[in-house]
Amino acid sequence: MAAAKKAVLGPLVGAVDQGTSSTRFLVFNSKTAELLSHHQVEIKQEFPREGWVEQDPKEILQSVYECIEKTCEKLGQLNIDISNIKAIGVSNQRETTVVWDKLTGEPLYNAVVWLDLRTQSTVENLSKRIPGNNNFVKSKTGLPLSTYFSAVKLRWLLDNVKKVQKAVEENRALFGTIDSWLIWSLTGGINGGVHCTDVTNASRTMLFNIHSLEWDKELCEFFGIPMEILPNVRSSSEIYGLMKISHSLKAGALEGVPISGCLGDQSAALVGQMCFQDGQAKNTYGTGCFLLCNTGHKCVFSEHGLLTTVAYKLGRDKPVYYALEGSVAIAGAVIRWLRDNLGIIKSSEEIEKLAKEVGTSYGCYFVPAFSGLYAPYWEPSARGIICGLTQFTNKCHIAFAALEAVCFQTREILDAMNRDCGIPLSHLQVDGGMTSNKILMQLQADILYIPVVKPSMPETTALGAAMAAGAAEGVGVWSLEPEDLSAVTMERFEPQINAEESEIRYSTWKKAVMKSIGWVTTQSPESGDPSIFCSLPLGFFIVSSMVMLIGARYISGIP
């Protein structure tokens, strides 16, 4: 038994992967990059009003503890000694905004999720104050003014939540994205917790100067954000603090283990896919869809609706790398919507089975603009539509159209990337939970008309966080030298339709996108004003409800 035990051991590195839909803790062998064990917990999303998306920060933290505990139990069952875990990295959903009380450790409001739209009128008001010939926000941050980023969410909390206002006045408030909340909590919380973030997460707040790599006084004044509530900005790979395990956690052996890696999830996936060279790119299929291309040490500003962002900085004294990013709000989230809102599938995996039954959308197109459209449009007025329906359309066609929508959106951001970079990608490296869906991967190759290449171990986001943690100065158990990086086995999907058919489908999709734009004109999701409904006759609600009920039953195949 001991010999078998030794065979799998080298120094181990853990990674917390806190995403929009779920939390995971994974443990890797730092010498082989082999995934040894993991545990996953789904996270609730709350929708208190139309366009609002929130999560409970305490539930998120508890899910991290649960995942660590269960993974340690599984390692024990495999006879793997958890005292071999030498470092922990954190990867997280970006932009999602938390404000908490540093004296009690209690969140002062729910986390406002990156998908949330309540700040649209804030964005409109702020945009009027930016001179047309000097968009200093974009030139300093690489980002368009949008509901997507943390600064406007934080501004909303300061304007609308009395507990937040009072805590700021009394110097009790701390702000952070999810990485900051987790690292502060895991390193002791009210008992000396470390309040920090890394450059990749800071670059998504719209308060961070991506050239000087510091919080920007002019930006903080523009958004009205007090700088004293902001976390310290560190590199993506250094020791931030040591684990102080909650008394409720059985995995006490992780007490004192350094937390030494931190990357926003998309940067973590870029590192995990080993896209360390200028021009290398990856696309991650999670709640949203994110295409990042490494642009090296230079900031490349897009002419075609992409973002400029910090890719990583793997050490205090190491150089910063930048990326161009195409962000799609809704990818895996559309599958969750079909499951939770329409009920046409019971589990996310069923989507592949339904799509396989028909092998086509039969002219049905689905634009899932639930949170407006992100790249390359940045169009907050868009809303989701399903069009091209006939009496022949059933739930299988809608399932297929949902998968196609993910692929078409990826094609749009890839086209923008190719135009900005000038050199078209010859293949697309992919990762994320949805890549286990073979129909999706084949559709993606067909719609892009280039090969799609997927690593056999799809957990590249967690792998990237583990690599950053293991490579940190003072840990040094994971070498990032090219000759030391483990070879990765890949699965390849080649296009199987002709280019002309691919183009016809894509141009029809573009037509559908145009129909989704301009949907929201008067009602601001920020106000949540119910008075608009008061002027509508009761008959409107009855007829609408009947149409929706009949439609849902029809789609679900209920007689």
Coordinates of C-alpha atoms in Angstrom, one line a residue:
M1 CA 0.0 0.0 0.0
A2 CA 2.8 2.4 0.9
A3 CA 4.5 1.9 -2.5
A4 CA 1.2 2.8 -4.3
K5 CA 0.8 5.8 -2.0
K6 CA 4.3 7.1 -2.9
A7 CA 3.6 6.6 -6.6
V8 CA 1.0 9.3 -6.6
L9 CA 2.7 11.7 -4.3
G10 CA 4.8 14.7 -5.0
P11 CA 4.2 18.0 -3.4
L12 CA 0.4 18.8 -3.8
V13 CA -1.3 22.1 -4.5
G14 CA -4.9 22.9 -3.8
A15 CA -7.1 25.3 -5.8
V16 CA -10.4 27.0 -4.8
D17 CA -12.4 27.6 -8.0
Q18 CA -15.3 29.8 -7.1
G19 CA -17.5 30.3 -10.1
T20 CA -20.9 31.9 -10.7
S21 CA -22.7 28.5 -10.7
S22 CA -20.6 26.5 -8.4
T23 CA -17.6 26.3 -6.0
R24 CA -15.0 23.6 -6.2
F25 CA -11.8 22.6 -4.4
L26 CA -9.3 20.6 -6.4
V27 CA -5.9 19.1 -5.5
F28 CA -3.2 18.6 -8.1
N29 CA 0.2 16.8 -8.1
S30 CA 2.6 19.7 -8.8
K31 CA 5.1 17.4 -10.6
T32 CA 2.7 15.9 -13.1
A33 CA -0.3 18.4 -13.0
E34 CA -2.5 15.3 -12.4
L35 CA -5.9 16.0 -10.7
L36 CA -6.0 13.8 -7.7
S37 CA -9.4 14.7 -6.2
H38 CA -12.1 17.4 -6.0
H39 CA -15.5 18.3 -4.7
Q40 CA -18.1 20.6 -6.1
V41 CA -21.1 22.4 -4.6
E42 CA -23.7 24.3 -6.7
I43 CA -24.3 28.0 -5.6
K44 CA -27.8 29.6 -5.5
Q45 CA -28.4 32.7 -7.6
E46 CA -31.1 35.1 -6.4
F47 CA -33.2 37.3 -8.8
P48 CA -35.0 39.8 -6.4
R49 CA -36.1 42.0 -9.3
E50 CA -36.0 41.9 -13.1
G51 CA -32.3 42.4 -14.2
W52 CA -31.0 41.9 -10.6
V53 CA -28.6 39.0 -9.8
E54 CA -27.3 38.4 -6.3
Q55 CA -25.6 35.7 -4.3
D56 CA -25.1 35.3 -0.5
P57 CA -21.4 35.8 0.4
K58 CA -21.7 33.6 3.5
E59 CA -23.1 30.8 1.4
I60 CA -20.2 31.2 -1.0
L61 CA -17.7 31.1 1.9
Q62 CA -19.5 28.1 3.4
S63 CA -19.4 26.3 0.1
V64 CA -15.6 26.8 0.0
Y65 CA -15.2 25.2 3.5
E66 CA -17.5 22.3 2.5
C67 CA -15.5 21.7 -0.7
I68 CA -12.2 21.8 1.1
E69 CA -13.5 19.4 3.8
K70 CA -15.0 16.9 1.4
T71 CA -11.9 16.9 -0.9
C72 CA -9.7 16.2 2.1
E73 CA -11.9 13.3 3.1
K74 CA -11.7 11.9 -0.4
L75 CA -7.9 12.2 -0.4
G76 CA -7.8 10.3 2.9
Q77 CA -9.9 7.5 1.4
L78 CA -7.2 7.4 -1.4
N79 CA -4.5 7.1 1.3
I80 CA -3.0 10.5 0.2
D81 CA -1.6 12.5 3.1
I82 CA -3.1 16.0 3.0
S83 CA -0.1 17.4 4.8
N84 CA 1.5 17.2 1.4
I85 CA -0.6 20.1 0.3
K86 CA 2.0 22.9 0.2
A87 CA 0.0 25.8 -1.2
I88 CA -3.5 26.9 -2.2
G89 CA -4.5 29.1 -5.1
V90 CA -7.8 31.0 -5.6
S91 CA -9.6 31.5 -8.8
N92 CA -12.9 33.3 -8.9
Q93 CA -15.9 34.8 -10.8
R94 CA -14.7 38.3 -11.6
E95 CA -16.4 41.7 -11.1
T96 CA -19.0 40.4 -8.5
T97 CA -19.0 42.9 -5.7
V98 CA -19.0 42.4 -2.0
V99 CA -18.9 44.9 0.9
W100 CA -18.5 43.6 4.4
D101 CA -17.9 44.8 8.0
K102 CA -14.2 44.3 9.0
L103 CA -15.2 44.3 12.8
T104 CA -18.0 41.6 12.6
G105 CA -17.0 39.8 9.4
E106 CA -20.6 40.1 8.2
P107 CA -21.5 41.0 4.6
L108 CA -23.4 44.3 4.5
Y109 CA -25.5 43.3 1.5
N110 CA -25.6 40.3 -0.9
A111 CA -22.9 40.0 -3.5
V112 CA -24.0 41.9 -6.6
V113 CA -23.1 39.5 -9.5
W114 CA -21.3 40.5 -12.7
L115 CA -24.4 39.7 -14.7
D116 CA -26.6 42.2 -12.7
L117 CA -28.2 45.1 -14.7
R118 CA -29.6 47.3 -11.9
T119 CA -26.9 50.0 -12.6
Q120 CA -27.9 50.8 -16.1
S121 CA -29.2 54.3 -15.2
T122 CA -26.0 54.9 -13.2
V123 CA -24.0 54.0 -16.3
E124 CA -26.1 56.3 -18.5
N125 CA -25.6 59.2 -16.0
L126 CA -21.9 58.7 -15.7
S127 CA -21.3 58.4 -19.5
K128 CA -22.7 61.9 -19.9
R129 CA -19.7 63.1 -17.8
I130 CA -17.1 61.5 -20.0
P131 CA -15.8 64.0 -22.7
G132 CA -16.3 62.5 -26.2
N133 CA -12.7 63.3 -27.2
N134 CA -11.2 61.9 -23.9
N135 CA -12.6 58.6 -22.7
F136 CA -10.2 58.5 -19.8
V137 CA -12.1 55.6 -18.2
K138 CA -11.4 53.3 -21.2
S139 CA -7.8 54.6 -21.8
K140 CA -6.9 53.9 -18.1
T141 CA -8.8 50.7 -17.6
G142 CA -9.2 49.1 -21.0
L143 CA -12.9 48.7 -20.3
P144 CA -16.1 50.3 -21.7
L145 CA -18.5 51.9 -19.1
S146 CA -20.9 49.1 -18.5
T147 CA -23.0 47.5 -15.8
Y148 CA -20.6 44.5 -16.0
F149 CA -17.8 46.0 -13.9
S150 CA -17.4 46.5 -10.1
A151 CA -17.2 50.3 -9.8
V152 CA -20.8 50.9 -10.8
K153 CA -22.0 48.1 -8.5
L154 CA -20.1 49.6 -5.6
R155 CA -21.5 53.0 -6.5
W156 CA -25.0 51.5 -6.3
L157 CA -24.4 50.0 -2.9
L158 CA -23.0 53.3 -1.6
D159 CA -26.1 55.1 -2.9
N160 CA -28.8 52.7 -1.9
V161 CA -27.8 50.5 1.1
K162 CA -27.8 52.4 4.5
K163 CA -25.7 49.7 6.2
V164 CA -23.0 50.2 3.6
Q165 CA -23.1 54.0 3.9
K166 CA -22.9 53.8 7.7
A167 CA -20.0 51.3 7.7
V168 CA -18.1 53.5 5.3
E169 CA -18.7 56.6 7.5
E170 CA -17.5 54.7 10.5
N171 CA -14.5 53.2 8.7
R172 CA -15.7 49.6 9.1
A173 CA -16.4 48.8 5.5
L174 CA -14.2 46.7 3.2
F175 CA -14.8 46.2 -0.5
G176 CA -13.6 43.3 -2.6
T177 CA -14.4 41.0 -5.5
I178 CA -14.9 37.4 -4.5
D179 CA -11.2 36.6 -4.3
S180 CA -10.7 39.4 -1.7
W181 CA -13.7 38.2 0.4
L182 CA -12.4 34.6 0.4
I183 CA -8.7 35.4 1.1
W184 CA -9.7 37.8 3.9
S185 CA -12.0 35.1 5.4
L186 CA -9.6 32.1 4.9
T187 CA -6.6 34.0 6.5
G188 CA -8.4 34.8 9.7
G189 CA -11.2 37.3 8.9
I190 CA -11.8 39.6 11.9
N191 CA -8.7 38.0 13.5
G192 CA -6.1 39.5 11.1
G193 CA -7.5 38.5 7.7
V194 CA -5.5 39.8 4.8
H195 CA -7.4 42.3 2.6
C196 CA -5.9 42.0 -0.8
T197 CA -6.6 41.2 -4.5
D198 CA -4.4 40.5 -7.5
V199 CA -3.8 42.6 -10.6
T200 CA -6.2 40.5 -12.8
N201 CA -9.2 41.0 -10.5
A202 CA -8.3 44.6 -9.8
S203 CA -8.3 45.2 -13.6
R204 CA -12.0 44.3 -13.7
T205 CA -13.2 46.9 -11.2
M206 CA -12.9 50.0 -13.5
L207 CA -11.0 51.7 -10.7
F208 CA -7.5 50.3 -11.6
N209 CA -5.0 51.8 -13.9
I210 CA -3.7 48.9 -16.0
H211 CA -0.6 50.9 -17.0
S212 CA 0.6 51.9 -13.6
L213 CA -0.9 48.8 -11.9
E214 CA -2.4 50.9 -9.1
W215 CA -5.8 52.1 -7.9
D216 CA -6.4 55.4 -9.8
K217 CA -7.3 58.5 -7.8
E218 CA -9.0 60.2 -10.8
L219 CA -11.2 57.1 -11.4
C220 CA -12.1 56.7 -7.7
E221 CA -13.1 60.4 -7.7
F222 CA -15.1 60.0 -10.9
F223 CA -17.1 57.0 -9.4
G224 CA -17.1 58.5 -5.9
I225 CA -15.4 55.6 -4.3
P226 CA -13.4 56.1 -1.1
M227 CA -10.0 54.6 -1.6
E228 CA -9.6 53.4 2.0
I229 CA -12.1 50.6 1.4
L230 CA -10.1 49.1 -1.5
P231 CA -8.0 46.0 -1.1
N232 CA -4.2 46.0 -1.5
V233 CA -3.2 45.0 -5.0
R234 CA -0.6 42.1 -5.3
S235 CA 0.8 40.0 -8.1
S236 CA -1.0 36.8 -9.1
S237 CA 1.7 34.5 -7.5
E238 CA 3.1 35.4 -4.1
I239 CA 2.3 34.4 -0.5
Y240 CA -0.7 36.6 0.7
G241 CA -1.2 34.9 4.0
L242 CA -1.6 31.5 5.7
M243 CA -4.8 29.4 6.1
K244 CA -6.5 29.8 9.4
I245 CA -9.1 27.1 9.5
S246 CA -12.6 27.8 10.9
H247 CA -13.2 25.7 14.0
S248 CA -16.1 24.1 12.2
L249 CA -13.8 22.6 9.5
K250 CA -12.4 19.1 10.0
A251 CA -9.6 19.7 7.5
G252 CA -7.4 21.1 10.2
A253 CA -4.3 19.8 8.5
L254 CA -4.5 22.8 6.1
E255 CA -3.9 25.2 9.0
G256 CA -0.8 27.3 8.1
V257 CA -0.8 26.4 4.4
P258 CA 0.1 29.5 2.4
I259 CA -2.5 31.0 0.0
S260 CA -0.1 32.0 -2.7
G261 CA -2.0 32.2 -6.0
C262 CA -4.9 34.4 -7.1
L263 CA -6.3 34.9 -10.6
G264 CA -9.7 35.9 -12.0
D265 CA -11.1 32.8 -13.5
Q266 CA -10.5 33.7 -17.1
S267 CA -6.8 34.6 -16.5
A268 CA -6.5 31.4 -14.5
A269 CA -7.8 29.4 -17.5
L270 CA -5.2 31.2 -19.8
V271 CA -2.4 30.1 -17.4
G272 CA -3.9 26.6 -17.1
Q273 CA -4.0 26.3 -20.9
M274 CA -0.3 27.4 -20.9
C275 CA -1.0 30.4 -23.2
F276 CA 2.2 32.1 -22.2
Q277 CA 3.2 33.3 -25.6
D278 CA 2.0 36.5 -27.4
G279 CA -0.8 35.5 -29.8
Q280 CA -1.9 32.3 -27.9
A281 CA -5.6 32.2 -27.1
K282 CA -8.2 30.2 -25.2
N283 CA -12.0 30.1 -24.9
T284 CA -13.7 29.1 -21.7
Y285 CA -17.3 27.9 -21.7
G286 CA -18.8 28.5 -18.2
T287 CA -21.8 30.6 -17.1
G288 CA -20.6 33.0 -19.8
C289 CA -18.1 32.5 -22.6
F290 CA -14.7 34.2 -22.5
L291 CA -12.1 34.3 -25.3
L292 CA -8.7 35.7 -24.2
C293 CA -5.7 36.3 -26.4
N294 CA -2.3 36.9 -24.8
T295 CA -0.8 40.2 -26.2
G296 CA 2.5 40.0 -24.2
H297 CA 3.8 43.1 -22.4
K298 CA 1.8 45.5 -24.4
C299 CA -1.7 46.8 -24.0
V300 CA -3.6 46.3 -27.3
F301 CA -6.7 48.5 -27.5
S302 CA -9.5 47.0 -29.6
E303 CA -11.2 48.6 -32.5
H304 CA -13.9 45.9 -32.6
G305 CA -15.6 45.8 -29.1
L306 CA -13.1 43.7 -27.2
L307 CA -11.7 44.5 -23.7
T308 CA -8.1 45.2 -22.8
T309 CA -7.3 43.5 -19.5
V310 CA -4.4 42.2 -17.3
A311 CA -3.7 38.6 -18.2
Y312 CA -1.4 37.8 -15.2
K313 CA 1.7 38.8 -13.3
L314 CA 3.3 35.7 -12.0
G315 CA 5.4 37.1 -9.2
R316 CA 6.1 40.4 -7.4
D317 CA 9.1 41.1 -9.5
K318 CA 7.9 39.4 -12.7
P319 CA 6.6 41.4 -15.7
V320 CA 2.9 42.0 -16.3
Y321 CA 1.2 40.3 -19.3
Y322 CA -1.9 41.7 -21.0
A323 CA -4.8 40.2 -23.0
L324 CA -7.5 41.1 -25.4
E325 CA -10.8 39.6 -24.2
G326 CA -14.1 38.9 -25.8
S327 CA -16.8 38.5 -23.1
V328 CA -20.2 36.8 -23.7
A329 CA -22.6 37.1 -20.8
I330 CA -24.7 34.0 -21.3
A331 CA -23.4 30.5 -22.3
G332 CA -23.9 27.8 -19.7
A333 CA -26.4 30.1 -18.1
V334 CA -28.8 29.4 -21.0
I335 CA -28.7 25.7 -20.2
R336 CA -29.4 26.5 -16.5
W337 CA -32.3 28.7 -17.7
L338 CA -33.8 25.9 -19.8
R339 CA -33.6 23.6 -16.7
D340 CA -34.7 26.0 -13.9
N341 CA -37.1 28.4 -15.7
L342 CA -38.6 26.4 -18.5
G343 CA -38.2 22.9 -17.0
I344 CA -37.5 21.2 -20.4
I345 CA -34.5 19.4 -18.9
K346 CA -34.0 18.0 -15.4
S347 CA -30.2 18.2 -15.5
S348 CA -27.7 20.2 -17.6
E349 CA -26.3 17.0 -19.1
E350 CA -29.7 16.3 -20.8
I351 CA -29.3 19.1 -23.2
E352 CA -26.9 17.0 -25.3
K353 CA -29.4 14.1 -25.5
L354 CA -32.2 16.4 -26.7
A355 CA -30.0 18.2 -29.3
K356 CA -28.8 14.8 -30.6
E357 CA -32.4 13.6 -31.2
V358 CA -32.9 16.2 -33.9
G359 CA -29.4 17.2 -35.0
T360 CA -30.7 20.6 -36.1
S361 CA -32.5 23.7 -34.8
Y362 CA -34.8 23.5 -37.9
G363 CA -34.5 27.2 -38.5
C364 CA -35.0 28.2 -34.9
Y365 CA -32.5 30.8 -33.5
F366 CA -32.1 31.7 -29.8
V367 CA -30.3 34.9 -28.8
P368 CA -29.9 34.6 -25.0
A369 CA -29.4 38.3 -24.3
F370 CA -30.7 38.0 -20.7
S371 CA -28.3 40.7 -19.5
G372 CA -28.1 42.7 -22.7
L373 CA -25.3 41.9 -25.2
Y374 CA -21.7 42.1 -24.2
A375 CA -18.8 41.9 -26.8
P376 CA -18.7 42.9 -29.5
Y377 CA -22.0 45.0 -29.2
W378 CA -22.0 46.3 -25.6
E379 CA -25.7 46.8 -26.1
P380 CA -27.6 47.0 -22.8
S381 CA -31.0 47.4 -24.5
A382 CA -31.0 43.9 -26.0
R383 CA -33.1 41.1 -24.5
G384 CA -33.3 37.4 -25.2
I385 CA -35.4 36.2 -28.1
I386 CA -36.3 32.8 -29.7
C387 CA -37.3 33.3 -33.4
G388 CA -38.0 31.2 -36.5
L389 CA -40.5 29.1 -34.6
T390 CA -43.1 27.0 -36.5
Q391 CA -45.7 24.4 -35.4
F392 CA -43.0 21.8 -36.1
T393 CA -40.6 23.3 -33.5
N394 CA -40.3 21.3 -30.3
K395 CA -38.1 21.3 -27.2
C396 CA -35.3 19.4 -29.0
H397 CA -35.0 22.2 -31.6
I398 CA -34.8 24.8 -28.9
A399 CA -32.2 22.8 -27.0
F400 CA -30.1 22.6 -30.2
A401 CA -30.6 26.4 -30.9
A402 CA -29.4 27.1 -27.3
L403 CA -26.1 25.2 -28.0
E404 CA -25.8 26.9 -31.4
A405 CA -26.2 30.3 -29.7
V406 CA -23.1 29.7 -27.6
C407 CA -21.2 28.8 -30.8
F408 CA -22.4 31.8 -32.8
Q409 CA -21.5 34.2 -29.9
T410 CA -18.0 32.7 -29.8
R411 CA -17.8 33.2 -33.6
E412 CA -18.6 36.9 -33.2
I413 CA -15.9 37.5 -30.6
L414 CA -13.4 35.4 -32.6
D415 CA -14.0 37.5 -35.7
A416 CA -13.4 40.6 -33.6
M417 CA -10.2 39.1 -32.2
N418 CA -9.0 38.2 -35.7
R419 CA -9.6 41.7 -37.0
D420 CA -7.8 43.3 -34.0
C421 CA -4.8 41.0 -34.1
G422 CA -4.5 40.8 -37.8
I423 CA -3.5 37.2 -37.8
P424 CA -6.5 34.7 -37.7
L425 CA -6.3 31.9 -35.2
S426 CA -5.6 28.6 -36.9
H427 CA -7.4 26.6 -34.1
L428 CA -9.3 27.3 -30.9
Q429 CA -8.1 26.0 -27.5
V430 CA -11.2 25.5 -25.3
D431 CA -12.0 24.6 -21.7
G432 CA -14.7 24.8 -19.1
G433 CA -17.6 22.7 -18.0
M434 CA -19.6 22.8 -21.3
T435 CA -16.7 21.3 -23.3
S436 CA -17.8 17.8 -22.1
N437 CA -20.7 18.3 -24.5
K438 CA -19.5 16.7 -27.8
I439 CA -22.3 18.1 -29.9
L440 CA -21.4 21.6 -28.7
M441 CA -17.7 21.1 -29.6
Q442 CA -18.5 19.8 -33.1
L443 CA -21.0 22.6 -33.6
Q444 CA -18.3 25.1 -32.6
A445 CA -15.8 23.7 -35.1
D446 CA -18.5 23.8 -37.8
I447 CA -19.5 27.4 -37.1
L448 CA -15.9 28.7 -36.7
Y449 CA -14.7 26.6 -39.6
I450 CA -11.4 25.9 -37.8
P451 CA -10.5 22.9 -35.5
V452 CA -11.4 23.1 -31.8
V453 CA -8.9 21.6 -29.4
K454 CA -9.8 20.5 -25.9
P455 CA -7.5 19.2 -23.2
S456 CA -8.4 15.8 -21.8
M457 CA -8.3 17.4 -18.3
P458 CA -10.9 20.2 -18.6
E459 CA -10.3 21.8 -15.2
T460 CA -7.8 24.4 -16.6
T461 CA -9.1 27.3 -14.5
A462 CA -8.3 25.5 -11.2
L463 CA -5.1 24.2 -12.7
G464 CA -4.0 27.8 -13.5
A465 CA -4.6 28.9 -9.9
A466 CA -2.7 25.9 -8.6
M467 CA 0.2 26.6 -10.9
A468 CA 0.4 30.2 -9.7
A469 CA 0.2 29.1 -6.1
G470 CA 2.8 26.3 -6.5
A471 CA 5.3 28.6 -8.4
A472 CA 5.2 31.4 -5.8
E473 CA 8.4 32.6 -4.2
G474 CA 8.7 30.8 -0.8
V475 CA 6.7 27.8 -2.1
G476 CA 8.5 26.8 -5.2
V477 CA 7.0 23.4 -5.8
W478 CA 5.7 24.0 -9.4
S479 CA 8.1 25.1 -12.2
L480 CA 6.6 27.3 -14.9
E481 CA 9.7 26.9 -17.1
P482 CA 8.6 25.7 -20.6
E483 CA 10.8 22.6 -20.4
D484 CA 9.2 21.6 -17.1
L485 CA 5.5 22.0 -18.1
S486 CA 3.7 18.7 -18.4
A487 CA 2.6 17.7 -21.9
V488 CA -1.2 17.8 -22.2
T489 CA -3.2 15.3 -24.2
M490 CA -5.8 16.9 -26.5
E491 CA -9.1 16.0 -28.2
R492 CA -9.6 17.6 -31.6
F493 CA -12.8 18.4 -33.4
E494 CA -12.6 19.2 -37.1
P495 CA -15.2 21.1 -39.1
Q496 CA -17.6 18.7 -40.8
I497 CA -19.8 21.0 -42.9
N498 CA -18.9 23.1 -45.9
A499 CA -17.9 26.8 -45.4
E500 CA -20.9 28.1 -47.4
E501 CA -23.4 26.4 -45.1
S502 CA -21.5 27.7 -42.1
E503 CA -21.7 31.3 -43.4
I504 CA -25.5 31.0 -44.2
R505 CA -26.2 29.9 -40.6
Y506 CA -24.0 32.6 -39.2
S507 CA -25.6 35.4 -41.2
T508 CA -29.1 34.3 -40.1
W509 CA -27.9 34.4 -36.5
K510 CA -26.7 38.0 -37.1
K511 CA -30.3 38.8 -38.3
A512 CA -31.7 37.4 -35.1
V513 CA -29.3 39.5 -33.0
M514 CA -30.4 42.7 -34.7
K515 CA -34.0 41.8 -33.7
S516 CA -33.0 41.5 -30.0
I517 CA -31.5 45.0 -29.9
G518 CA -33.5 48.0 -28.7
W519 CA -35.9 45.8 -26.8
V520 CA -35.7 47.8 -23.5
T521 CA -36.5 51.5 -24.1
T522 CA -38.2 53.1 -21.1
Q523 CA -38.2 50.9 -18.0
S524 CA -34.9 51.1 -16.1
P525 CA -34.1 47.9 -14.2
E526 CA -32.4 50.0 -11.5
S527 CA -35.6 51.7 -10.4
G528 CA -37.6 48.4 -10.4
D529 CA -40.7 50.7 -10.7
P530 CA -43.8 48.5 -10.6
S531 CA -46.1 51.4 -11.7
I532 CA -45.8 50.4 -15.3
F533 CA -47.8 47.3 -14.6
C534 CA -50.5 49.2 -12.8
S535 CA -51.8 50.8 -16.0
L536 CA -52.2 47.4 -17.7
P537 CA -55.7 45.8 -17.7
L538 CA -56.1 42.5 -15.8
G539 CA -57.0 40.8 -19.0
F540 CA -53.4 41.5 -20.2
F541 CA -52.0 39.4 -17.4
I542 CA -54.5 36.6 -17.8
V543 CA -54.0 36.3 -21.6
S544 CA -50.2 36.6 -21.1
S545 CA -50.1 34.0 -18.4
M546 CA -52.3 31.6 -20.5
V547 CA -50.0 32.1 -23.6
M548 CA -46.9 31.5 -21.4
L549 CA -48.4 28.4 -19.8
I550 CA -49.6 26.9 -23.1
G551 CA -46.2 27.7 -24.6
A552 CA -44.3 26.1 -21.7
R553 CA -46.4 23.0 -21.8
Y554 CA -46.0 22.7 -25.6
I555 CA -42.2 23.1 -25.4
S556 CA -42.0 20.6 -22.6
G557 CA -44.1 18.1 -24.6
I558 CA -46.9 18.1 -21.9
P559 CA -50.2 17.3 -23.6

